[in-house]
């Protein structure tokens, strides 16, 4: 590797090569609503990912594995319920995966489309991605920093547990926001 970045269309972006996710500096999270009003945030602390940056951004690929038992929402009782068969069923389906299928890129922003598999159900997901920049850490590692957001309907993955409220509506929202903030370390 001669340089960790390059210029495409006047914008500095990562140079071709392989990167891995730094799990200690990654926020792979979700936001749902409780009682259809209160935002409840959660995250997965056990995430591994490999990103192969292509000659063109569209030739890049992303593969990630999520340890579903690593869910953390700030409430141990809620986390245990999320791990249960009502939601993730981690004993039967311990991991979720994401594999990119398309990348569209312009400047420092793009769209990442891929297949997300949860509970052995695979559905497409679209994420709006932003490249935030590059830095060299104190140990000489080159890091590329990205943020991404998306929206899914959890019922598309058979995550259908809910309770109807006396006042109308349901206890847990179907629509879930995805929020990712990650640092990738160049390995090749």
PDB file of C-alpha atoms in Angstrom:
ATOM      1  CA  UNK A   1       0.000   0.000   0.000  1.00  0.00           C
ATOM      2  CA  UNK A   2       1.509   3.277  -1.075  1.00  0.00           C
ATOM      3  CA  UNK A   3      -1.183   5.586   0.303  1.00  0.00           C
ATOM      4  CA  UNK A   4      -4.365   4.971   2.315  1.00  0.00           C
ATOM      5  CA  UNK A   5      -6.448   7.489   0.336  1.00  0.00           C
ATOM      6  CA  UNK A   6      -6.937   8.695  -3.215  1.00  0.00           C
ATOM      7  CA  UNK A   7      -8.848  11.467  -4.922  1.00  0.00           C
ATOM      8  CA  UNK A   8     -11.939  10.656  -6.999  1.00  0.00           C
ATOM      9  CA  UNK A   9     -13.935  13.472  -8.579  1.00  0.00           C
ATOM     10  CA  UNK A  10     -12.110  15.967  -6.346  1.00  0.00           C
ATOM     11  CA  UNK A  11     -12.991  14.129  -3.105  1.00  0.00           C
ATOM     12  CA  UNK A  12     -10.543  12.225  -0.898  1.00  0.00           C
ATOM     13  CA  UNK A  13     -11.749   8.625  -0.428  1.00  0.00           C
ATOM     14  CA  UNK A  14     -10.106   5.379   0.737  1.00  0.00           C
ATOM     15  CA  UNK A  15      -7.659   3.739  -1.657  1.00  0.00           C
ATOM     16  CA  UNK A  16      -8.368   0.190  -2.859  1.00  0.00           C
ATOM     17  CA  UNK A  17      -7.607  -2.487  -0.296  1.00  0.00           C
ATOM     18  CA  UNK A  18      -9.028  -4.564   2.518  1.00  0.00           C
ATOM     19  CA  UNK A  19     -10.272  -3.177   5.838  1.00  0.00           C
ATOM     20  CA  UNK A  20     -11.710  -4.750   8.957  1.00  0.00           C
ATOM     21  CA  UNK A  21     -14.080  -3.248  11.473  1.00  0.00           C
ATOM     22  CA  UNK A  22     -12.598  -2.062  14.770  1.00  0.00           C
ATOM     23  CA  UNK A  23     -15.255  -3.433  17.176  1.00  0.00           C
ATOM     24  CA  UNK A  24     -14.021  -1.181  19.975  1.00  0.00           C
ATOM     25  CA  UNK A  25     -14.857   1.861  17.857  1.00  0.00           C
ATOM     26  CA  UNK A  26     -18.078   0.779  16.206  1.00  0.00           C
ATOM     27  CA  UNK A  27     -21.657   1.662  16.992  1.00  0.00           C
ATOM     28  CA  UNK A  28     -24.017  -0.737  15.236  1.00  0.00           C
ATOM     29  CA  UNK A  29     -27.344   0.344  16.622  1.00  0.00           C
ATOM     30  CA  UNK A  30     -31.077   0.472  16.198  1.00  0.00           C
ATOM     31  CA  UNK A  31     -33.915   2.681  17.409  1.00  0.00           C
ATOM     32  CA  UNK A  32     -37.486   1.550  17.979  1.00  0.00           C
ATOM     33  CA  UNK A  33     -40.444   3.098  19.713  1.00  0.00           C
ATOM     34  CA  UNK A  34     -42.071   1.895  22.957  1.00  0.00           C
ATOM     35  CA  UNK A  35     -45.784   2.675  23.330  1.00  0.00           C
ATOM     36  CA  UNK A  36     -45.335   4.178  19.843  1.00  0.00           C
ATOM     37  CA  UNK A  37     -43.880   7.283  21.532  1.00  0.00           C
ATOM     38  CA  UNK A  38     -40.603   6.783  23.402  1.00  0.00           C
ATOM     39  CA  UNK A  39     -37.426   6.093  21.439  1.00  0.00           C
ATOM     40  CA  UNK A  40     -35.550   3.060  22.730  1.00  0.00           C
ATOM     41  CA  UNK A  41     -31.982   2.613  21.518  1.00  0.00           C
ATOM     42  CA  UNK A  42     -30.013  -0.592  21.330  1.00  0.00           C
ATOM     43  CA  UNK A  43     -26.723  -1.732  19.917  1.00  0.00           C
ATOM     44  CA  UNK A  44     -24.746  -4.847  19.157  1.00  0.00           C
ATOM     45  CA  UNK A  45     -21.280  -5.011  20.685  1.00  0.00           C
ATOM     46  CA  UNK A  46     -20.235  -8.240  18.933  1.00  0.00           C
ATOM     47  CA  UNK A  47     -19.770  -7.247  15.306  1.00  0.00           C
ATOM     48  CA  UNK A  48     -17.158  -8.355  12.766  1.00  0.00           C
ATOM     49  CA  UNK A  49     -16.906  -6.931   9.264  1.00  0.00           C
ATOM     50  CA  UNK A  50     -14.652  -6.969   6.257  1.00  0.00           C
ATOM     51  CA  UNK A  51     -14.731  -4.267   3.604  1.00  0.00           C
ATOM     52  CA  UNK A  52     -12.912  -4.723   0.319  1.00  0.00           C
ATOM     53  CA  UNK A  53     -12.535  -1.309  -1.299  1.00  0.00           C
ATOM     54  CA  UNK A  54     -12.480  -1.671  -5.075  1.00  0.00           C
ATOM     55  CA  UNK A  55     -10.786   0.291  -7.841  1.00  0.00           C
ATOM     56  CA  UNK A  56     -14.089   2.133  -8.139  1.00  0.00           C
ATOM     57  CA  UNK A  57     -16.361   2.535  -5.110  1.00  0.00           C
ATOM     58  CA  UNK A  58     -19.021   0.474  -6.926  1.00  0.00           C
ATOM     59  CA  UNK A  59     -16.632  -2.508  -7.025  1.00  0.00           C
ATOM     60  CA  UNK A  60     -16.352  -2.518  -3.220  1.00  0.00           C
ATOM     61  CA  UNK A  61     -17.909  -5.217  -1.041  1.00  0.00           C
ATOM     62  CA  UNK A  62     -19.042  -5.405   2.585  1.00  0.00           C
ATOM     63  CA  UNK A  63     -19.569  -8.535   4.687  1.00  0.00           C
ATOM     64  CA  UNK A  64     -20.571  -8.402   8.353  1.00  0.00           C
ATOM     65  CA  UNK A  65     -21.536 -10.859  11.082  1.00  0.00           C
ATOM     66  CA  UNK A  66     -23.443  -9.762  14.183  1.00  0.00           C
ATOM     67  CA  UNK A  67     -23.484 -11.736  17.439  1.00  0.00           C
ATOM     68  CA  UNK A  68     -27.175 -11.348  18.307  1.00  0.00           C
ATOM     69  CA  UNK A  69     -26.584 -12.241  21.968  1.00  0.00           C
ATOM     70  CA  UNK A  70     -24.438  -9.090  22.250  1.00  0.00           C
ATOM     71  CA  UNK A  71     -27.533  -6.857  22.106  1.00  0.00           C
ATOM     72  CA  UNK A  72     -27.432  -4.067  24.685  1.00  0.00           C
ATOM     73  CA  UNK A  73     -30.275  -1.599  25.224  1.00  0.00           C
ATOM     74  CA  UNK A  74     -29.622  -0.312  28.724  1.00  0.00           C
ATOM     75  CA  UNK A  75     -32.073  -2.734  30.363  1.00  0.00           C
ATOM     76  CA  UNK A  76     -31.010  -6.305  31.128  1.00  0.00           C
ATOM     77  CA  UNK A  77     -34.670  -7.438  31.275  1.00  0.00           C
ATOM     78  CA  UNK A  78     -35.325  -5.970  27.808  1.00  0.00           C
ATOM     79  CA  UNK A  79     -32.074  -7.468  26.465  1.00  0.00           C
ATOM     80  CA  UNK A  80     -33.086 -10.932  27.713  1.00  0.00           C
ATOM     81  CA  UNK A  81     -36.470 -10.514  26.007  1.00  0.00           C
ATOM     82  CA  UNK A  82     -34.728  -9.463  22.768  1.00  0.00           C
ATOM     83  CA  UNK A  83     -32.524 -12.592  22.989  1.00  0.00           C
ATOM     84  CA  UNK A  84     -35.570 -14.831  23.563  1.00  0.00           C
ATOM     85  CA  UNK A  85     -37.562 -16.685  20.863  1.00  0.00           C
ATOM     86  CA  UNK A  86     -40.037 -13.759  20.884  1.00  0.00           C
ATOM     87  CA  UNK A  87     -37.413 -11.713  19.025  1.00  0.00           C
ATOM     88  CA  UNK A  88     -33.905 -12.836  17.990  1.00  0.00           C
ATOM     89  CA  UNK A  89     -34.020 -16.426  19.317  1.00  0.00           C
ATOM     90  CA  UNK A  90     -30.263 -16.436  19.858  1.00  0.00           C
ATOM     91  CA  UNK A  91     -30.093 -20.091  20.896  1.00  0.00           C
ATOM     92  CA  UNK A  92     -31.401 -21.144  17.489  1.00  0.00           C
ATOM     93  CA  UNK A  93     -30.077 -18.194  15.422  1.00  0.00           C
ATOM     94  CA  UNK A  94     -26.930 -16.875  17.151  1.00  0.00           C
ATOM     95  CA  UNK A  95     -25.787 -14.580  14.339  1.00  0.00           C
ATOM     96  CA  UNK A  96     -27.149 -12.207  11.728  1.00  0.00           C
ATOM     97  CA  UNK A  97     -25.257 -11.414   8.539  1.00  0.00           C
ATOM     98  CA  UNK A  98     -25.071  -8.627   5.988  1.00  0.00           C
ATOM     99  CA  UNK A  99     -23.601  -8.960   2.495  1.00  0.00           C
ATOM    100  CA  UNK A 100     -23.526  -6.079   0.048  1.00  0.00           C
ATOM    101  CA  UNK A 101     -25.073  -6.533  -3.390  1.00  0.00           C
ATOM    102  CA  UNK A 102     -24.743  -2.996  -4.827  1.00  0.00           C
ATOM    103  CA  UNK A 103     -22.941   0.224  -4.031  1.00  0.00           C
ATOM    104  CA  UNK A 104     -23.727   3.554  -5.653  1.00  0.00           C
ATOM    105  CA  UNK A 105     -21.332   6.371  -4.839  1.00  0.00           C
ATOM    106  CA  UNK A 106     -20.958  10.109  -5.520  1.00  0.00           C
ATOM    107  CA  UNK A 107     -18.371  12.247  -3.755  1.00  0.00           C
ATOM    108  CA  UNK A 108     -18.288  11.324  -0.066  1.00  0.00           C
ATOM    109  CA  UNK A 109     -21.784   9.800   0.055  1.00  0.00           C
ATOM    110  CA  UNK A 110     -23.421   6.738  -1.325  1.00  0.00           C
ATOM    111  CA  UNK A 111     -26.025   4.045  -1.072  1.00  0.00           C
ATOM    112  CA  UNK A 112     -25.171   0.562   0.161  1.00  0.00           C
ATOM    113  CA  UNK A 113     -27.668  -2.158  -0.724  1.00  0.00           C
ATOM    114  CA  UNK A 114     -27.290  -5.622   0.698  1.00  0.00           C
ATOM    115  CA  UNK A 115     -28.910  -8.747   2.050  1.00  0.00           C
ATOM    116  CA  UNK A 116     -29.555  -8.791   5.791  1.00  0.00           C
ATOM    117  CA  UNK A 117     -30.224 -12.215   7.290  1.00  0.00           C
ATOM    118  CA  UNK A 118     -31.857 -12.474  10.720  1.00  0.00           C
ATOM    119  CA  UNK A 119     -33.469 -15.714  11.995  1.00  0.00           C
ATOM    120  CA  UNK A 120     -32.619 -17.373   8.643  1.00  0.00           C
ATOM    121  CA  UNK A 121     -34.774 -14.791   6.826  1.00  0.00           C
ATOM    122  CA  UNK A 122     -32.962 -12.749   4.191  1.00  0.00           C
ATOM    123  CA  UNK A 123     -34.294  -9.422   2.967  1.00  0.00           C
ATOM    124  CA  UNK A 124     -32.703  -6.478   1.141  1.00  0.00           C
ATOM    125  CA  UNK A 125     -31.681  -3.403   3.112  1.00  0.00           C
ATOM    126  CA  UNK A 126     -30.663   0.017   1.807  1.00  0.00           C
ATOM    127  CA  UNK A 127     -28.315   2.222   3.823  1.00  0.00           C
ATOM    128  CA  UNK A 128     -27.372   5.833   3.151  1.00  0.00           C
ATOM    129  CA  UNK A 129     -23.614   5.966   3.763  1.00  0.00           C
ATOM    130  CA  UNK A 130     -21.277   8.878   4.367  1.00  0.00           C
ATOM    131  CA  UNK A 131     -17.485   8.747   4.350  1.00  0.00           C
ATOM    132  CA  UNK A 132     -16.343  11.006   7.196  1.00  0.00           C
ATOM    133  CA  UNK A 133     -12.621  10.880   6.599  1.00  0.00           C
ATOM    134  CA  UNK A 134      -9.317   9.161   7.220  1.00  0.00           C
ATOM    135  CA  UNK A 135      -6.858   9.292  10.068  1.00  0.00           C
ATOM    136  CA  UNK A 136      -3.706   7.553  11.170  1.00  0.00           C
ATOM    137  CA  UNK A 137      -3.874   6.411  14.782  1.00  0.00           C
ATOM    138  CA  UNK A 138      -0.914   6.642  17.230  1.00  0.00           C
ATOM    139  CA  UNK A 139       0.094   3.037  16.408  1.00  0.00           C
ATOM    140  CA  UNK A 140       0.387   3.615  12.659  1.00  0.00           C
ATOM    141  CA  UNK A 141      -2.950   2.070  11.660  1.00  0.00           C
ATOM    142  CA  UNK A 142      -4.857   3.770   8.867  1.00  0.00           C
ATOM    143  CA  UNK A 143      -8.548   4.236   9.697  1.00  0.00           C
ATOM    144  CA  UNK A 144     -11.460   5.106   7.432  1.00  0.00           C
ATOM    145  CA  UNK A 145     -14.531   6.415   9.262  1.00  0.00           C
ATOM    146  CA  UNK A 146     -18.068   5.908   7.946  1.00  0.00           C
ATOM    147  CA  UNK A 147     -21.627   6.577   9.124  1.00  0.00           C
ATOM    148  CA  UNK A 148     -24.773   4.945   7.746  1.00  0.00           C
ATOM    149  CA  UNK A 149     -28.507   5.088   8.383  1.00  0.00           C
ATOM    150  CA  UNK A 150     -31.465   3.065   7.181  1.00  0.00           C
ATOM    151  CA  UNK A 151     -34.983   1.975   8.035  1.00  0.00           C
ATOM    152  CA  UNK A 152     -36.497  -1.520   8.191  1.00  0.00           C
ATOM    153  CA  UNK A 153     -39.791  -3.113   9.155  1.00  0.00           C
ATOM    154  CA  UNK A 154     -38.798  -5.751  11.711  1.00  0.00           C
ATOM    155  CA  UNK A 155     -41.767  -7.938  10.759  1.00  0.00           C
ATOM    156  CA  UNK A 156     -40.084  -8.589   7.387  1.00  0.00           C
ATOM    157  CA  UNK A 157     -37.665 -10.816   9.369  1.00  0.00           C
ATOM    158  CA  UNK A 158     -40.431 -12.599  11.340  1.00  0.00           C
ATOM    159  CA  UNK A 159     -39.770 -10.394  14.389  1.00  0.00           C
ATOM    160  CA  UNK A 160     -43.499 -10.077  15.029  1.00  0.00           C
ATOM    161  CA  UNK A 161     -43.916 -10.209  18.825  1.00  0.00           C
ATOM    162  CA  UNK A 162     -46.076  -7.343  20.081  1.00  0.00           C
ATOM    163  CA  UNK A 163     -48.917  -6.390  22.410  1.00  0.00           C
ATOM    164  CA  UNK A 164     -52.005  -4.395  21.458  1.00  0.00           C
ATOM    165  CA  UNK A 165     -52.573  -1.456  23.808  1.00  0.00           C
ATOM    166  CA  UNK A 166     -55.966  -0.651  25.348  1.00  0.00           C
ATOM    167  CA  UNK A 167     -55.540   2.907  24.090  1.00  0.00           C
ATOM    168  CA  UNK A 168     -54.918   1.676  20.534  1.00  0.00           C
ATOM    169  CA  UNK A 169     -51.635   1.037  18.817  1.00  0.00           C
ATOM    170  CA  UNK A 170     -49.017  -1.491  19.842  1.00  0.00           C
ATOM    171  CA  UNK A 171     -46.301  -1.735  22.462  1.00  0.00           C
ATOM    172  CA  UNK A 172     -43.314  -2.010  20.069  1.00  0.00           C
ATOM    173  CA  UNK A 173     -42.995  -0.218  16.730  1.00  0.00           C
ATOM    174  CA  UNK A 174     -42.649  -2.207  13.530  1.00  0.00           C
ATOM    175  CA  UNK A 175     -40.387   0.427  11.973  1.00  0.00           C
ATOM    176  CA  UNK A 176     -36.822   0.294  13.221  1.00  0.00           C
ATOM    177  CA  UNK A 177     -34.141   2.871  12.403  1.00  0.00           C
ATOM    178  CA  UNK A 178     -30.622   1.575  11.822  1.00  0.00           C
ATOM    179  CA  UNK A 179     -27.647   3.752  12.807  1.00  0.00           C
ATOM    180  CA  UNK A 180     -24.028   2.804  12.204  1.00  0.00           C
ATOM    181  CA  UNK A 181     -20.838   4.685  13.019  1.00  0.00           C
ATOM    182  CA  UNK A 182     -17.726   2.648  12.297  1.00  0.00           C
ATOM    183  CA  UNK A 183     -13.970   2.837  12.059  1.00  0.00           C
ATOM    184  CA  UNK A 184     -12.345   0.525   9.543  1.00  0.00           C
ATOM    185  CA  UNK A 185      -8.685  -0.426   9.904  1.00  0.00           C
ATOM    186  CA  UNK A 186      -6.753  -1.045   6.688  1.00  0.00           C
ATOM    187  CA  UNK A 187      -5.214  -4.533   6.725  1.00  0.00           C
ATOM    188  CA  UNK A 188      -4.045  -4.797   3.075  1.00  0.00           C
TER     189      UNK A 188
END
